[in-house]
Short mmCIF file of C-alpha atoms and ligand atoms in Angstrom, two decimals:
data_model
loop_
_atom_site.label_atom_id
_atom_site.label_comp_id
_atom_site.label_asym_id
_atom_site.label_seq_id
_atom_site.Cartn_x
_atom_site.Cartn_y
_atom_site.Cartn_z
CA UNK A 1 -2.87 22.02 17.97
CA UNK A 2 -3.65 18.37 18.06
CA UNK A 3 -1.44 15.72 19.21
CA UNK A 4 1.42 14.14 17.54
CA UNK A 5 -0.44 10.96 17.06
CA UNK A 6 -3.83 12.80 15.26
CA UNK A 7 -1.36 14.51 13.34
CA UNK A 8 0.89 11.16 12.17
CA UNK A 9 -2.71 10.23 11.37
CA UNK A 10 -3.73 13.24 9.28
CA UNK A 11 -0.62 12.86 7.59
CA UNK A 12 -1.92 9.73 6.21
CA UNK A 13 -5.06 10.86 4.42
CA UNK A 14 -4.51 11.41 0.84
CA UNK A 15 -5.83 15.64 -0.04
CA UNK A 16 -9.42 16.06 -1.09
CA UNK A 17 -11.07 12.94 -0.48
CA UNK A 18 -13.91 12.25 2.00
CA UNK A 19 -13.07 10.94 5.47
CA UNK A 20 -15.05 8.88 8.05
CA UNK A 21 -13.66 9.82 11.31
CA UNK A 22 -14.94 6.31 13.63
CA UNK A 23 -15.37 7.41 17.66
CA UNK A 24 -14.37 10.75 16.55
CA UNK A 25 -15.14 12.04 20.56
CA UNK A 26 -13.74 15.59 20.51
CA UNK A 27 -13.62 16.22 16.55
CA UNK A 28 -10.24 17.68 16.79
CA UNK A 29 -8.78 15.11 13.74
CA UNK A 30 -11.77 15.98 11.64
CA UNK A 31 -11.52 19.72 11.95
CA UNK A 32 -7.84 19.55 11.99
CA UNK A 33 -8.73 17.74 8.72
CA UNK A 34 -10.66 20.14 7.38
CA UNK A 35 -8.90 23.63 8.35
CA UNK A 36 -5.96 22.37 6.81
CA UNK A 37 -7.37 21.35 3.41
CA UNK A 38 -6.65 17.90 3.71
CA UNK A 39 -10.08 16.75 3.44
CA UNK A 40 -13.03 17.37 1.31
CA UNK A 41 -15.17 16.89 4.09
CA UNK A 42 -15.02 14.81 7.10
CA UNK A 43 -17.96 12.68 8.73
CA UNK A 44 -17.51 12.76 12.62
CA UNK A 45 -19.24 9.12 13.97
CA UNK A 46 -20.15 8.40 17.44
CA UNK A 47 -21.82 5.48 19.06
CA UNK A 48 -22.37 7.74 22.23
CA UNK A 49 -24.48 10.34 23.20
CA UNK A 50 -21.81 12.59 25.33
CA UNK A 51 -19.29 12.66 22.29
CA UNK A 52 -21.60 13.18 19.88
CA UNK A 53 -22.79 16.45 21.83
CA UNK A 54 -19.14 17.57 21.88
CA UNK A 55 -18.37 16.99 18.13
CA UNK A 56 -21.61 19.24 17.71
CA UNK A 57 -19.92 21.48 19.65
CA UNK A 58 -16.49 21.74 18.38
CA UNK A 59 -17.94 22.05 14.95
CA UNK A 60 -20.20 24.65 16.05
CA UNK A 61 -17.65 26.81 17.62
CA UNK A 62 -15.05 26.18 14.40
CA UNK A 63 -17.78 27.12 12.08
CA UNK A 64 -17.28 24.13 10.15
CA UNK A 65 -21.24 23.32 9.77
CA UNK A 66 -21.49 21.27 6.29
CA UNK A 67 -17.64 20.80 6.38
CA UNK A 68 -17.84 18.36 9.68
CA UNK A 69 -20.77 16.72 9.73
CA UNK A 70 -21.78 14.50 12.79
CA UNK A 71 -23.17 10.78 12.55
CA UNK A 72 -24.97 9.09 15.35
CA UNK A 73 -23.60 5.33 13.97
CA UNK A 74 -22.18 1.85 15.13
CA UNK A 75 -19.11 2.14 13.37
CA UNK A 76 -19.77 2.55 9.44
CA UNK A 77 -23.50 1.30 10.01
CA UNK A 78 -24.42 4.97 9.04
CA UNK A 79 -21.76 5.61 6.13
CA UNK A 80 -22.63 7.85 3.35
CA UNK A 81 -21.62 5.93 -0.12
CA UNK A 82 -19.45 9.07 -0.68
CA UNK A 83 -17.04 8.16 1.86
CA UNK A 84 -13.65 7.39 0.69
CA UNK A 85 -10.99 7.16 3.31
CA UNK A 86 -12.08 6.05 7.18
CA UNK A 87 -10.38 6.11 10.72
CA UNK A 88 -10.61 4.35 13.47
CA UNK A 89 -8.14 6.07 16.09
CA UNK A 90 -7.55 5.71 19.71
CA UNK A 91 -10.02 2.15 20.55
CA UNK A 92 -9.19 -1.11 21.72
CA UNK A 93 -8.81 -4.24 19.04
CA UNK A 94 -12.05 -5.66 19.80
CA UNK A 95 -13.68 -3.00 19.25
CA UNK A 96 -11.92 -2.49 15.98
CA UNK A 97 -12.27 -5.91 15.15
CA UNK A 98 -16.50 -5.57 15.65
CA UNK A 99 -16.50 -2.03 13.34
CA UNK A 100 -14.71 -3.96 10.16
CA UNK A 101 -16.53 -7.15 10.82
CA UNK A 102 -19.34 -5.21 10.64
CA UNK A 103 -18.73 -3.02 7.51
CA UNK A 104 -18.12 -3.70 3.88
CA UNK A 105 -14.49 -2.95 4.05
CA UNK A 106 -14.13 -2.99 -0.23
CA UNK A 107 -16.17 0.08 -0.44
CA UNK A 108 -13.40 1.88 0.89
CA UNK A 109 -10.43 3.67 -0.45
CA UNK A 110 -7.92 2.57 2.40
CA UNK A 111 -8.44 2.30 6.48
CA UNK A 112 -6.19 3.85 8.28
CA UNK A 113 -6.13 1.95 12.02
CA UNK A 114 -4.92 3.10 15.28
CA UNK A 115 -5.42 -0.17 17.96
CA UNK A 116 -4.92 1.39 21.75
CA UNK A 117 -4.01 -2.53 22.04
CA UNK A 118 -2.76 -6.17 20.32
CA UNK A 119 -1.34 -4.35 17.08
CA UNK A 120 -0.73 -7.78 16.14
CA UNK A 121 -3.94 -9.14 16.21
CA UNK A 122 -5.30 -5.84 13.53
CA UNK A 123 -2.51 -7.35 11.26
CA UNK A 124 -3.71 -10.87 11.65
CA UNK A 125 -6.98 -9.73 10.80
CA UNK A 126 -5.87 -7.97 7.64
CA UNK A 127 -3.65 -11.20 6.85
CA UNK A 128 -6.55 -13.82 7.45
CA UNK A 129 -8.97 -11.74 5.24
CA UNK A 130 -6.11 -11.06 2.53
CA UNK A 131 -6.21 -7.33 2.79
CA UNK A 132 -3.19 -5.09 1.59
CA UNK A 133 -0.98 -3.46 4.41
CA UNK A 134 0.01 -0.02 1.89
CA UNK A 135 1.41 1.70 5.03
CA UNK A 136 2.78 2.10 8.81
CA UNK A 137 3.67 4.85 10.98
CA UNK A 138 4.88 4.45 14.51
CA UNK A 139 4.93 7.73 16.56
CA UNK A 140 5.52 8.38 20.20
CA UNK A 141 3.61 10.38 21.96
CA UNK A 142 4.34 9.59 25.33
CA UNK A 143 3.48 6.22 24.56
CA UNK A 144 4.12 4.26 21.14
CA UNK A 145 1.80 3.87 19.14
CA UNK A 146 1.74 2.15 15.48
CA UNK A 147 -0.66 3.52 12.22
CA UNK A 148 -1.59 1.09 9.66
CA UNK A 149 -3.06 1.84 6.39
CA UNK A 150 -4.81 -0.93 4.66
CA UNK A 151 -6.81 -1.63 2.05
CA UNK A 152 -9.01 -4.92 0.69
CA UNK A 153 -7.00 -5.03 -2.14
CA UNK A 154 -5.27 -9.02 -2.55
CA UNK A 155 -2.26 -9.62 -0.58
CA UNK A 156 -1.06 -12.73 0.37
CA UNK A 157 -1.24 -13.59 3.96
CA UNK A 158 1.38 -11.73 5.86
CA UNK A 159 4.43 -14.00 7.43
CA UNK A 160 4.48 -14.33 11.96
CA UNK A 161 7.03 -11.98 11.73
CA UNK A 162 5.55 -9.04 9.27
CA UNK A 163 2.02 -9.66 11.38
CA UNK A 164 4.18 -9.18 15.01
CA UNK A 165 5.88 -6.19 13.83
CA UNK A 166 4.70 -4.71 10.75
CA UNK A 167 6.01 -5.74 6.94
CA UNK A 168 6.03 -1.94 6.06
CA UNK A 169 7.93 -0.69 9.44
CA UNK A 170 10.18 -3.85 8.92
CA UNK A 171 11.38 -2.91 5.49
CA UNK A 172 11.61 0.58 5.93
CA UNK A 173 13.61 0.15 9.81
CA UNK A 174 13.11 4.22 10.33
CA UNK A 175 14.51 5.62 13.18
CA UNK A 176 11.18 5.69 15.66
CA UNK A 177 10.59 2.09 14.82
CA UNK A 178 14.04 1.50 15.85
CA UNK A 179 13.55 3.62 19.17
CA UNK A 180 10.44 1.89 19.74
CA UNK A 181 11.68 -1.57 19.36
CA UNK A 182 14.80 -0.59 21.46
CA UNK A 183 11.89 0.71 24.09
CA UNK A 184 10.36 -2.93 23.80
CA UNK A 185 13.26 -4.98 24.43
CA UNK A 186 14.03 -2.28 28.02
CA UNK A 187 10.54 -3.38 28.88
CA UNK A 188 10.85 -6.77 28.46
CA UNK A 189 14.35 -7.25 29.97
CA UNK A 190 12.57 -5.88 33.40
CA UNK A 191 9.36 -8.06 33.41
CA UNK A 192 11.45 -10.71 32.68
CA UNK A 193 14.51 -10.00 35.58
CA UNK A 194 10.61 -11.02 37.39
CA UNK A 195 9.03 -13.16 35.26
CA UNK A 196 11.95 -15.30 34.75
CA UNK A 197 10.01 -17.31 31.58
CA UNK A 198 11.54 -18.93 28.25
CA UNK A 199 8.41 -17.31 26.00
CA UNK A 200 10.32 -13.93 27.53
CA UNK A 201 13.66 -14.93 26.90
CA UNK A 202 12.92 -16.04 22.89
CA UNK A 203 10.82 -12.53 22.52
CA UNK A 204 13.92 -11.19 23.65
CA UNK A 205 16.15 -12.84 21.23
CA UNK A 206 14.08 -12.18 18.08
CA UNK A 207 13.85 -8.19 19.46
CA UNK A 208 17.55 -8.41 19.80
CA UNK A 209 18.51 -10.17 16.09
CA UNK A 210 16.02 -7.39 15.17
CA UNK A 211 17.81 -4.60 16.62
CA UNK A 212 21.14 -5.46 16.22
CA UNK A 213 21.38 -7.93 12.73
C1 LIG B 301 -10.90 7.08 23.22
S1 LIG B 301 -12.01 7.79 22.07
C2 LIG B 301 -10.94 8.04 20.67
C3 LIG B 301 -11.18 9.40 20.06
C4 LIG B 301 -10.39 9.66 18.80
N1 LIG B 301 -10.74 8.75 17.73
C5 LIG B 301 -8.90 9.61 19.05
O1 LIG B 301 -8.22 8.73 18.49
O2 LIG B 301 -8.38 10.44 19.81
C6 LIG B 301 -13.01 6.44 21.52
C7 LIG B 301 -14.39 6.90 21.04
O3 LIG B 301 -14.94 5.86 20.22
C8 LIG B 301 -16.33 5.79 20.44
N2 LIG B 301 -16.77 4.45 20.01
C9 LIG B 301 -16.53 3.26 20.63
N3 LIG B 301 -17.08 2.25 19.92
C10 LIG B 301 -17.66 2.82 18.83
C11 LIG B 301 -18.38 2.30 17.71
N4 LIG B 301 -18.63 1.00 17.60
N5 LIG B 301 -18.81 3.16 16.79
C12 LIG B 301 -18.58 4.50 16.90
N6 LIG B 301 -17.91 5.04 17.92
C13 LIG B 301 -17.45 4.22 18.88
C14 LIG B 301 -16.48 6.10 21.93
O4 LIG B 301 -17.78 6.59 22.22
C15 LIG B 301 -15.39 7.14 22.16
O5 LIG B 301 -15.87 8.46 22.06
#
């Protein structure tokens, strides 16, 4: 079974379209993908030689050959134009930031974006460029971590509070969001018993008016 973040993930991508799984590593949300009829077919990309050998693998031993197909590629540099929906799960914003900068993002369907760090700064990307946030997940999994789904359809740029914590996740106020922004405000309460600093003590405030207004 794959985690409950590949599978918040999964539960994102719309049935029977074509998916382009970015730093796919171990292959599990592309042949979760494809075992469950979710997706059409699912390309697998890696920038590295070791992960690319274990995607091979994992296809190999699923006998999803044709179904899962691996991509030596730099991000979408090596995109089929069938592709319809890609991921990019489980990296670091830069590295985020250097695949999109780097692609055509309107060829695309939708993104669906999972930043190991500065969530923010992936919505002030989408903001600045006037993409379309559709969608936002978050999920814990012993840690928190937030889905966005966004497309390059026109939106407006997004307000400082929609890009810190999410215009979907704020309008909807579901009860992991809540959890996680309760989990938040523990966190920074201790750094701050520390830290002892007025940036802290405002984050605090607007995490509190969130929480409890
Ligand atoms: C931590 S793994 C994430 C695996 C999986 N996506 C997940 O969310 O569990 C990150 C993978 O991304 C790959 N990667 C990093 N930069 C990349 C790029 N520019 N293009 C393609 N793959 C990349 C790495 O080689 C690594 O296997």
């Amino acid at each position: 079974m794959i985690s409950s973040r590949l599978l918040q993930i999964a539960m994102l991508v719309e049935r029977n379209k074509v998916v382009f799984d970015v730093g796919s590593d171990h292959a599990l949300l592309p042949c979760f993908l494809v075992q469950n009829n979710i997706a059409r077919k699912v390309y697998a990309g890696e920038i590295a030689e070791g992960p690319l050998n274990h995607v091979k693998e994992t296809v190999k031993k699923n006998n999803l050959e044709g179904k899962v197909i691996p991509v030596f590629s730099d991000g979408l540099a090596k995109a089929a134009d069938d592709v319809d929906i890609v991921i990019i799960a489980g990296m670091g914003y830069h590295t985020i930031k250097h695949i999109l900068d780097s692609c055509e993002v309107e060829r695309y369907q939708y993104f669906l974006i999972q930043s190991n760090t500065d969530v923010d700064m992936v919505r002030r990307y989408i903001s600045d460029h006037c993409y379309t946030i559709e969608d936002e997940r978050v999920v814990y999994d012993d840690f928190y971590y937030q889905i966005i789904r966004f497309s390059a359809d026109y939106h407006e740029p997004y307000s400082e509070m929609e890009i810190k914590y999410g215009p979907v996740l704020l309008k909807r106020r579901d009860e992991v969001f809540i959890a996680f922004l309760a989990d938040s405000l523990k966190r920074l309460k201790e750094i701050n018993e520390r830290a002892n600093k007025k940036e802290y003590d405002e984050k605090i405030l607007e995490i509190e008016r969130l929480l409890y207004n």
